[in-house]
Coordinates of C-alpha atoms and ligand atoms in Angstrom, one line a residue:
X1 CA -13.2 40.0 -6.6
X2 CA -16.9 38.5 -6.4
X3 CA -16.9 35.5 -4.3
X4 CA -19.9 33.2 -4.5
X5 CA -19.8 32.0 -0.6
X6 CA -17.9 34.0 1.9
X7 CA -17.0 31.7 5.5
X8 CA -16.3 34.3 7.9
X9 CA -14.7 34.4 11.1
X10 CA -13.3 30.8 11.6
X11 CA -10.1 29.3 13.3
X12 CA -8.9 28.0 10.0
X13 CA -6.0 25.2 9.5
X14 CA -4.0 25.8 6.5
X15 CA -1.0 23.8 5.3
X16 CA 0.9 23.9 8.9
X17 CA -0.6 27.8 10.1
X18 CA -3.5 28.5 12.1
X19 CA -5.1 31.9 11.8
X20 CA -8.6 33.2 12.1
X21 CA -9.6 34.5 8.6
X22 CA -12.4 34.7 5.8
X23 CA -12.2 31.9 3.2
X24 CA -14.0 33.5 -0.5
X25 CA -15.1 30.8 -2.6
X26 CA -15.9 30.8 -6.1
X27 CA -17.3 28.1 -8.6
X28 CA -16.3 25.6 -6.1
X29 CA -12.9 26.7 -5.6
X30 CA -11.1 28.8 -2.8
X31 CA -10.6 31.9 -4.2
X32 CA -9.1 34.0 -1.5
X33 CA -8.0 33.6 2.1
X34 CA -8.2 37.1 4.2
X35 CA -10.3 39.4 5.9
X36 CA -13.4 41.3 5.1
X37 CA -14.4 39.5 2.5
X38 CA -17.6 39.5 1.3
X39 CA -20.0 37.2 -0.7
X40 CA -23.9 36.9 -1.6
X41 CA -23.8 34.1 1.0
X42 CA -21.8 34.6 4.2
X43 CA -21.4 31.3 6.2
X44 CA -20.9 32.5 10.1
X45 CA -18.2 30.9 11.5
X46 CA -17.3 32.1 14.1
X47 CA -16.0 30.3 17.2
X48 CA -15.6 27.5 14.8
X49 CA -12.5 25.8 13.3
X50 CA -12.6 25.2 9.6
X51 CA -10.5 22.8 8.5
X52 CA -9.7 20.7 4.9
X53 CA -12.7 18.1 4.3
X54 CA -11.7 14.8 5.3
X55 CA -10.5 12.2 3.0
X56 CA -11.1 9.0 3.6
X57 CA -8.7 6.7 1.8
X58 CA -9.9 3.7 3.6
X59 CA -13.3 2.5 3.1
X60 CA -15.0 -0.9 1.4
X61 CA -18.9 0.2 -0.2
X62 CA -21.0 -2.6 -2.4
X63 CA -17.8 -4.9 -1.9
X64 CA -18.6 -8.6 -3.1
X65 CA -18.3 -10.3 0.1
X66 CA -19.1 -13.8 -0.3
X67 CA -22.2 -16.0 -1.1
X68 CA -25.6 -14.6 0.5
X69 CA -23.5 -11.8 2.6
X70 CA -24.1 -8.4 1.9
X71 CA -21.8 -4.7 2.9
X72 CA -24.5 -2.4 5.0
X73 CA -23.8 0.2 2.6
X74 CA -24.2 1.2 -1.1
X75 CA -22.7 4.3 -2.2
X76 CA -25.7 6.6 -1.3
X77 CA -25.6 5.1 2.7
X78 CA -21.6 5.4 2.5
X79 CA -21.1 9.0 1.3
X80 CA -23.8 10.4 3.1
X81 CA -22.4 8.8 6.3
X82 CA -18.9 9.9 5.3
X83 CA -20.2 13.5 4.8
X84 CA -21.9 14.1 7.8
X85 CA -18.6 12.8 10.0
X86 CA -17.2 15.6 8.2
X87 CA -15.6 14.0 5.3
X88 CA -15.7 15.2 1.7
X89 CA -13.9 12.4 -0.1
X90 CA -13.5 8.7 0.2
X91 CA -11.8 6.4 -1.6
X92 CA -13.0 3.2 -1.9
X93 CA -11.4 0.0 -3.0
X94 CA -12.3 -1.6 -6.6
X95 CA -12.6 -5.6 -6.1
X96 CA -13.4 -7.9 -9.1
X97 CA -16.1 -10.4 -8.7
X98 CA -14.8 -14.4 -9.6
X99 CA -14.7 -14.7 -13.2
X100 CA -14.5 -10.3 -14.0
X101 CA -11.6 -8.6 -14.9
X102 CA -10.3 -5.4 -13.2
X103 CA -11.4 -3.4 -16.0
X104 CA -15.1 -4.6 -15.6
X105 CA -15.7 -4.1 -12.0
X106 CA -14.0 -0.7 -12.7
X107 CA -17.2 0.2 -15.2
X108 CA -19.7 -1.7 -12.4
X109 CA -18.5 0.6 -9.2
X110 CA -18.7 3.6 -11.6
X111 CA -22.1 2.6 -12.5
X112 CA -22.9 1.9 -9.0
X113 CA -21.5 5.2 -7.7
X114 CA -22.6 7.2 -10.4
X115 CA -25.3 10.0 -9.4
X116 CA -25.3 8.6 -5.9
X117 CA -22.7 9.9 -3.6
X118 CA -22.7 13.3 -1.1
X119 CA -19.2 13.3 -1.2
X120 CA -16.5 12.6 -4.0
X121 CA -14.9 9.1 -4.4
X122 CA -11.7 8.3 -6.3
X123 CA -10.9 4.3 -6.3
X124 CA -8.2 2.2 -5.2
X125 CA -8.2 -1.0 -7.1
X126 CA -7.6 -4.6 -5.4
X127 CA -5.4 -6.9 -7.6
X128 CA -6.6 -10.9 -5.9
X129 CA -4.5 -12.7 -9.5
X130 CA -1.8 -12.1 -11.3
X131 CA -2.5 -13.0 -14.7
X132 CA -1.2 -11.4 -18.2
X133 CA -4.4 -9.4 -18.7
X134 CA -4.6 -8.2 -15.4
X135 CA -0.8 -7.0 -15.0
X136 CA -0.3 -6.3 -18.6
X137 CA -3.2 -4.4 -19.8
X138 CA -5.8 -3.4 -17.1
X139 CA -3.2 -2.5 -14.6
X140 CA -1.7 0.0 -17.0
X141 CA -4.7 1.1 -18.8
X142 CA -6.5 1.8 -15.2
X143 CA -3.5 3.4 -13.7
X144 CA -3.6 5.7 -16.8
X145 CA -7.3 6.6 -16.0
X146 CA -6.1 8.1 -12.5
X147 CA -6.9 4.8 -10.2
X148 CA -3.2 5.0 -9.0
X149 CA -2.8 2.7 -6.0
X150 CA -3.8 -1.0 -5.0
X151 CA -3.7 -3.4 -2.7
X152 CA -2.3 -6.6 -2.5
X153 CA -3.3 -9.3 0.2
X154 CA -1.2 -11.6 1.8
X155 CA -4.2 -13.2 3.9
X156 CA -7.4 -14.5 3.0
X157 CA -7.6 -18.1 0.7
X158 CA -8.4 -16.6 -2.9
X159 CA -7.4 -13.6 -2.3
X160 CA -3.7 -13.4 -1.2
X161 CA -1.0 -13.2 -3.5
X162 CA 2.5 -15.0 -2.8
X163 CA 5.4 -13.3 -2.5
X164 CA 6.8 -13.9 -5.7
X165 CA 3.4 -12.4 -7.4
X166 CA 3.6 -9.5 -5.0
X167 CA 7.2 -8.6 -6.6
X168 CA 5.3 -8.7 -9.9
X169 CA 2.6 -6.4 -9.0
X170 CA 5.1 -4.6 -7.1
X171 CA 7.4 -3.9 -10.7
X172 CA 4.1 -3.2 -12.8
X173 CA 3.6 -0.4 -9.9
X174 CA 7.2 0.7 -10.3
X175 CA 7.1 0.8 -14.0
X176 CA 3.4 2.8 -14.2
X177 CA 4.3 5.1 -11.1
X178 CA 1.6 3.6 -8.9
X179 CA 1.2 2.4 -5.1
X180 CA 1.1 -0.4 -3.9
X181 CA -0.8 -0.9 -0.6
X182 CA -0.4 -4.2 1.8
X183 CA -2.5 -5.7 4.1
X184 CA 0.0 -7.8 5.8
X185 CA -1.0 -10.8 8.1
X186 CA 0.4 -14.3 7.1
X187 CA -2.1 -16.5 6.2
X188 CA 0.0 -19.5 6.9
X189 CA 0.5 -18.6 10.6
X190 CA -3.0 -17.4 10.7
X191 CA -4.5 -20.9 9.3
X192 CA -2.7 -22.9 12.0
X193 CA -4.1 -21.2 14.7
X194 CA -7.3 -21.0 13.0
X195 CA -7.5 -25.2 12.3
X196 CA -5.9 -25.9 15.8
X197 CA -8.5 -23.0 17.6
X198 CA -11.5 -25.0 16.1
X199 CA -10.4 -27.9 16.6
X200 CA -10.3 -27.4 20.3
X201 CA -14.0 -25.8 20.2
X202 CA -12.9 -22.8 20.7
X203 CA -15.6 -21.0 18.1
X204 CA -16.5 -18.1 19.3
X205 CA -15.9 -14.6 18.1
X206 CA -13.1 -13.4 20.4
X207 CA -11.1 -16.2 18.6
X208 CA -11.1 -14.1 15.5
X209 CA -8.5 -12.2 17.8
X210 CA -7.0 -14.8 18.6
X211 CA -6.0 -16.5 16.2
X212 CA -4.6 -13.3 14.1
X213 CA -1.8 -12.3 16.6
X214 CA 0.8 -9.9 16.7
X215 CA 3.2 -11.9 15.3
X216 CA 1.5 -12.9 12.1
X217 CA 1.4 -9.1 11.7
X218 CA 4.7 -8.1 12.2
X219 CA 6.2 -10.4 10.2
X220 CA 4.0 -10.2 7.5
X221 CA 4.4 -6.5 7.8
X222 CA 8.6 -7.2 7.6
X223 CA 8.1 -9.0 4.5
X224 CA 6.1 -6.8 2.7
X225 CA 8.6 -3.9 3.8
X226 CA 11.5 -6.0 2.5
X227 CA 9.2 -7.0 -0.6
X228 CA 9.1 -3.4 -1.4
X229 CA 12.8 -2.7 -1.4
X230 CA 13.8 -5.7 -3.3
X231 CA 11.5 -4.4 -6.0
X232 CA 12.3 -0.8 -5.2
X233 CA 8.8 0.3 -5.2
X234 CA 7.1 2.8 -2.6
X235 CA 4.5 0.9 -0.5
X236 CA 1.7 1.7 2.4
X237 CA 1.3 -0.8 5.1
X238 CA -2.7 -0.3 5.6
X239 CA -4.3 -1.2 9.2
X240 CA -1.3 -0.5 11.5
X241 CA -2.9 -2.2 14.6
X242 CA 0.4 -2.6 17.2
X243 CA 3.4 -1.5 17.7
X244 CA 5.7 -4.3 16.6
X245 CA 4.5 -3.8 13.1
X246 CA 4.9 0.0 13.5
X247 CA 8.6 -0.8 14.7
X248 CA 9.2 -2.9 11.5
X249 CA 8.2 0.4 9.4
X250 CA 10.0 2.2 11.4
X251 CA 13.4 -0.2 10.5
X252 CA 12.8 -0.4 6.9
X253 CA 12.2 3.3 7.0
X254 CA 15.7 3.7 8.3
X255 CA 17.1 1.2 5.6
X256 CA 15.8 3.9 3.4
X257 CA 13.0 1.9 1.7
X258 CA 9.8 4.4 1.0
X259 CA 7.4 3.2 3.4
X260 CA 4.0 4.9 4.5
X261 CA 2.1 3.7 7.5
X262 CA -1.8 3.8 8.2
X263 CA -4.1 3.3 11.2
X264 CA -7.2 3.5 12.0
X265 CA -9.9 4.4 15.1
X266 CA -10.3 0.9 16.4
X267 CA -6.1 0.7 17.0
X268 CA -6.6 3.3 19.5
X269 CA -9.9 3.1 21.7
X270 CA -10.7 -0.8 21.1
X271 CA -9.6 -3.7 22.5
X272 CA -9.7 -7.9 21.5
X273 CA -11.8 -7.4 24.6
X274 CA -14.8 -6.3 22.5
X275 CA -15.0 -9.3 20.7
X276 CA -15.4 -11.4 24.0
X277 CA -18.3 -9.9 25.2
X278 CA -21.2 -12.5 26.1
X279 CA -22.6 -14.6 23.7
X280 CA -22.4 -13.6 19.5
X281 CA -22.3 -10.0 20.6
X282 CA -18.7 -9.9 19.9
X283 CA -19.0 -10.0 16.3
X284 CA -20.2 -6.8 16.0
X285 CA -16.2 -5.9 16.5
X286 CA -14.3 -8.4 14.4
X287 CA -12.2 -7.2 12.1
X288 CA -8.5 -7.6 10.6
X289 CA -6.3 -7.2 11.5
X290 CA -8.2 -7.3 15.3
X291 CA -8.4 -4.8 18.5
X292 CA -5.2 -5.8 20.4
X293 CA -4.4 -4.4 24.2
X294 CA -4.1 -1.1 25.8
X295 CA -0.6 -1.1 25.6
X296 CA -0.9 -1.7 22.2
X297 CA -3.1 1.2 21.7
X298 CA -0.4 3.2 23.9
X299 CA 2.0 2.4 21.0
X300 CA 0.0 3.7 18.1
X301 CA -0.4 6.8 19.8
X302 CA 3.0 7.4 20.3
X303 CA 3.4 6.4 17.1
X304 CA 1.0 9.1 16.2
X305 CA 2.5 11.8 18.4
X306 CA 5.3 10.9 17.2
X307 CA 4.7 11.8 13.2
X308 CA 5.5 7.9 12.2
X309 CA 1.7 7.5 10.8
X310 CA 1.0 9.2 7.1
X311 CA -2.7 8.5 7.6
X312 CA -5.4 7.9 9.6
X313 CA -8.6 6.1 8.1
X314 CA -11.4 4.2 9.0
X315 CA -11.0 1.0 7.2
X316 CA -14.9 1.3 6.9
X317 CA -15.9 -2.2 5.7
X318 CA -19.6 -2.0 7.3
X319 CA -22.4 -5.3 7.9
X320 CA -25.4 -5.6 10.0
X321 CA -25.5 -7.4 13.1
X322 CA -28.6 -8.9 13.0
X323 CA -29.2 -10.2 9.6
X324 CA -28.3 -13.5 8.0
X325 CA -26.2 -11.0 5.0
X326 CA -24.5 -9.3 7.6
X327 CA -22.4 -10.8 10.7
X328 CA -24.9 -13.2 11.7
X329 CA -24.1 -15.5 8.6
X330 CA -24.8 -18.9 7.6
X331 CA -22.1 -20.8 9.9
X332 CA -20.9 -17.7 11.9
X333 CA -22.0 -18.9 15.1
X334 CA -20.4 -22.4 14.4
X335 CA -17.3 -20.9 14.1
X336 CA -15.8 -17.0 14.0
X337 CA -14.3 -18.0 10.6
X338 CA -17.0 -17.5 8.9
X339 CA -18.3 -13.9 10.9
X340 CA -18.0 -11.3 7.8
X341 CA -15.1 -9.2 8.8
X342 CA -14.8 -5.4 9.3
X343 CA -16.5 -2.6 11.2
X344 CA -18.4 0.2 9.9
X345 CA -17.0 3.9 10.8
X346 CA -16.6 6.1 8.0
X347 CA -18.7 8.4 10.1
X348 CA -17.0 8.0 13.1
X349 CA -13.2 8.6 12.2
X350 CA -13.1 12.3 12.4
X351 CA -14.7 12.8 16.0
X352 CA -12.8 9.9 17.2
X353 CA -9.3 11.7 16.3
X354 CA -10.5 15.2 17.5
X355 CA -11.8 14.2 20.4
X356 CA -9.3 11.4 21.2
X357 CA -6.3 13.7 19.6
X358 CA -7.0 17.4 19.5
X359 CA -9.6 17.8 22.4
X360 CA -7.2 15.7 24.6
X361 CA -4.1 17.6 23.6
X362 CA -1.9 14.2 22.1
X363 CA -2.5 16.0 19.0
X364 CA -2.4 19.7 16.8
X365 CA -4.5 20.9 14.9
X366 CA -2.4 21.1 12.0
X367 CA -1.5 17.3 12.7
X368 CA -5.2 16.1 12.9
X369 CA -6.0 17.8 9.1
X370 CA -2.2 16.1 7.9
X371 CA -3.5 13.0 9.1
X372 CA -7.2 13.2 8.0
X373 CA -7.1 14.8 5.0
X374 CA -3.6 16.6 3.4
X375 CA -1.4 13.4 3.7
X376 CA -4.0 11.8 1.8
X377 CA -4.3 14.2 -0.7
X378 CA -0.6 14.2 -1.4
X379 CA 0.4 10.2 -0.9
X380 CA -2.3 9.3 -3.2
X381 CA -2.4 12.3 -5.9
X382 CA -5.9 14.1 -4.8
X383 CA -4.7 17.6 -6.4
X384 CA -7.1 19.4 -5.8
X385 CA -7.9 18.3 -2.5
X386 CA -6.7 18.1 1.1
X387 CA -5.8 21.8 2.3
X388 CA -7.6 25.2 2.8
X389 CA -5.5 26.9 0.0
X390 CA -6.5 29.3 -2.9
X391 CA -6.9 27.0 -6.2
X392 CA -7.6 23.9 -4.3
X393 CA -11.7 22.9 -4.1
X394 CA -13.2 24.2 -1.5
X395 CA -14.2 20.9 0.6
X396 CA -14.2 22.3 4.3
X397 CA -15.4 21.3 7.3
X398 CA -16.6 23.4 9.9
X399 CA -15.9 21.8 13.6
X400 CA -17.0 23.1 17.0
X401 CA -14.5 22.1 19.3
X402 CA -17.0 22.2 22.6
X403 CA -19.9 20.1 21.3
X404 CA -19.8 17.2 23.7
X405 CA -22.0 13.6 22.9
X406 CA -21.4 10.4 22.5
X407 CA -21.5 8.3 19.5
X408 CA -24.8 6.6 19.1
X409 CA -26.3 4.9 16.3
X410 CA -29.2 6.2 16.4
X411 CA -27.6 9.6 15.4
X412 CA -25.8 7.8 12.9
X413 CA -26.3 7.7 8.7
X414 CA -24.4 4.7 7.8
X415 CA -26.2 1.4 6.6
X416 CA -25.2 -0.7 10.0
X417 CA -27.3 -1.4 12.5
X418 CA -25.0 -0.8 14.9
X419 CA -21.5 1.5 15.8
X420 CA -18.8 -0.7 17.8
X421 CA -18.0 3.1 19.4
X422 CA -22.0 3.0 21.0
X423 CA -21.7 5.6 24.1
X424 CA -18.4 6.3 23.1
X425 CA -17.9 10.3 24.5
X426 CA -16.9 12.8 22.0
X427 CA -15.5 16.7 22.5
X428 CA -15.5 17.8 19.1
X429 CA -18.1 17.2 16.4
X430 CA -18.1 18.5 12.9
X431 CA -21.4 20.9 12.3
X432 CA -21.2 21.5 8.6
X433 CA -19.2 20.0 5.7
X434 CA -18.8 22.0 2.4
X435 CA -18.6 20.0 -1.0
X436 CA -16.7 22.2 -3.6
X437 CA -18.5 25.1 -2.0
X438 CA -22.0 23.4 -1.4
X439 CA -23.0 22.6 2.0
X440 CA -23.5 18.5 2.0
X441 CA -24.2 17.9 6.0
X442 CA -25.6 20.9 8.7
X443 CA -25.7 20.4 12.3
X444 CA -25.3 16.3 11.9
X445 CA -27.7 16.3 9.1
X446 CA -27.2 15.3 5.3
X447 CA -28.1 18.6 3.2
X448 CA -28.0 19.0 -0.9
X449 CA -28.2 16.3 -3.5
X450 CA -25.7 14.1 -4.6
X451 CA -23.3 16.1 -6.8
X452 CA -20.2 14.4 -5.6
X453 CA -18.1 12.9 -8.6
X454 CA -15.5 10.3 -9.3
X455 CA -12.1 11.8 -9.5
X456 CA -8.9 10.9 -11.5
X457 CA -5.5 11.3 -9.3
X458 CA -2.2 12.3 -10.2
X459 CA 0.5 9.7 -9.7
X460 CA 1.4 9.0 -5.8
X461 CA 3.3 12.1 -4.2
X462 CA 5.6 9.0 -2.3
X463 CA 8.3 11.2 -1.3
X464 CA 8.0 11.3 2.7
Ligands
LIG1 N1 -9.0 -5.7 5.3 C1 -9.5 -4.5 5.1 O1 -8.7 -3.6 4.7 N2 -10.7 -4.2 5.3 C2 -11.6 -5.2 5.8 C3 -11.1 -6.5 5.9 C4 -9.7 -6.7 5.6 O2 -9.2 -7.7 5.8
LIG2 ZN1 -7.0 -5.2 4.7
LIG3 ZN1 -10.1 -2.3 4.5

């Protein structure tokens, strides 16, 4: 058989097995697994670990974010990012401006995408009303198209749904075979703290934390649970951040409701700590649901270890620091409530895990490519993606386990001006990323042009 690109010679993770072999690729695809293969191109690999590109089924790119604030990245900035921390997918989330239906900020993130991305994207959508045209025609019609999961808030004024509209989503997903994803805070609870917390003066950034505790979280995250098996629907808790929350899963789980569980970097090396640093500088690390404790992070990595985590993503939702469109905002210094909220770190997820996980031993090998890129694939119907198997693309990346730096931005490709992981030490970098057999990033760099498409999923693979 003629292969068009022959790797040679890596470690290579395949569904549960690691064996050193040659990977033959044709058109794109992996068209053989075994040894002596050989191709017009051979990729040396040896001493490396190949493993399935990452999917990234967590990011926000060109989100509407409010008057005069802007997201640091397009779709250019975001997949070129993603690709060179070793990811060959992302999957971004779809939300309607005021006054546009689903269906038209569908066609305006196509446009926007279209032609510009290193890596493939496939998009979530974000349902913020329930009205008949919404959950009656561009629901289905969308979920038809392949855009089968979205989220539902039940935070943010104009954007959260009650719970009674939840259950209606929740039976338009069960009736079209879709997902439904939750970020699960209670607004209510939140907004007390939030009116009392500036009320006293206490503005600044670390109050973000504050004011979003553990508790708003876990019960937010026990109703959405029980929300999902009153309407007997699947459903993905997105942004795990403790362990209460995890423990809720964990009990509807048990009930036998279909639950899937997601966290992300920040849940396991930051802390509510980082947004108290002196002065404004603690924006740069406020996010939702927030950095909690140590102890905390101790729980999500034994929730890890422990297999009760689907997925780990980045939850990339990147501003800049110094810029009136980005965290400094009109107001944001008057009060954290008005600091745009999220973190860049599409780039950063993968060396984060590896070195964190794998280079530290919490971790396999085979558990790092299930949580960064074959879970994915199946929860959310990537086919063609998510493992180093004949017929599947051939999206790779290529790791060397014993390349030690840290994390600096000004190694970085994503729009931010800044990483919240600066100096962060990492054993474990990815050195070359592979695109449906073209090479996208070398040695930290992005390579190639932007061939990476939009791409239409099966329904959700939701049993666990
Ligand atoms: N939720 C997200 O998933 N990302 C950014 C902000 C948020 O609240
Ligand atoms: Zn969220
Ligand atoms: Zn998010």
């Amino acid at each position: 058989m003629g292969f068009d690109t022959v790797i040679r010679g890596a470690r290579v993770v395949t569904s549960g097995v690691v064996s050193t072999c040659d990977i033959g690729i044709t058109a794109g695809r992996i068209a053989a697994l075994g040894t002596g293969l050989d191709a017009p191109e051979i990729i040396d690999a040896t001493g490396l670990i190949a493993m399935p590109g990452g999917i990234d089924s967590h990011v926000h790119v060109s989100q509407p974010s409010g008057p005069g604030v802007e997201m640091a990245d397009d779709f250019a900035s975001a997949t070129r990012a993603a690709a060179c921390g070793g990811n060959t997918c992302v999957m971004p989330f779809c939300l309607p401006e005021d006054g546009q239906t689903l269906r038209e900020a569908v066609a305006a993130y196509l446009a926007k995408a279209e032609g510009q991305c290193l890596t493939d994207v496939s998009f979530h959508l974000i349902v913020k009303s329930v009205d008949p045209v919404t959950l009656g025609q561009d629901l289905p019609a969308l979920i038809a198209q392949g855009m089968t999961s979205f989220k539902v808030f039940m935070t943010y004024q104009g954007m959260r749904l009650t719970d009674a509209e939840i259950l209606q989503v929740m039976a338009v997903a069960r009736e079209q075979g879709a997902l439904t994803l939750v970020h699960a805070e209670n607004e209510d609870a939140i907004e007390f703290l939030r009116d009392k917390a500036e009320r006293d003066g206490r503005i600044q950034p670390v109050h973000h934390a504050r004011t979003r505790p553990i508790p708003v979280e876990r019960e937010a995250t026990h109703r959405a649970t029980t929300l999902a098996e009153v309407a007997d629907v699947p459903v993905m808790i997105v942004h795990v951040s403790n362990g209460a929350a995890l423990e809720e899963i964990e009990r509807a789980q048990a009930r036998g409701v279909r639950v899937f569980a997601e966290t992300c970097p920040q849940y396991i090396t930051l802390t509510a700590d980082d947004l108290d640093r002196a002065g404004f500088e603690g924006a740069k690390w406020v996010c939702s649901p927030p950095p909690r404790d140590t102890g905390e992070q101790a729980a999500i990595w034994a929730g890890l270890e422990r297999g009760a985590f689907d997925v780990f993503s980045s939850d990339h939702c990147p501003f800049r620091f110094a810029d009136p469109a980005g965290k400094d905002a009109p107001g944001a210094r008057a009060s954290f409530r008005n600091i745009p909220n999220g973190i860049p770190g599409v780039e950063t997820r993968l060396p984060i895990l590896f070195s964190e996980g794998v280079s530290k031993g919490r971790i396999s090998l085979e558990t790092f490519a299930a949580l960064t890129a074959t879970n994915h694939a199946r929860i959310y119907g990537l086919e063609s993606k998510g493992s180093i198997a004949v017929g599947k693309d051939a999206d790779i990346v290529l790791w060397d386990p014993t390349l030690t730096r840290p994390i600096t931005q000004d190694a970085l490709h994503h729009g931010s001006d800044y990483t919240p992981w600066e100096g962060f030490e990492v054993t474990g970098w990815p050195v070359r990323t592979i695109l449906r057999g073209q090479t996208v990033m070398l040695d930290g760099d992005p390579v190639g042009t932007a061939t990476g498409q939009h791409i239409a999923r099966a329904k959700p693979g939701v049993t666990p």
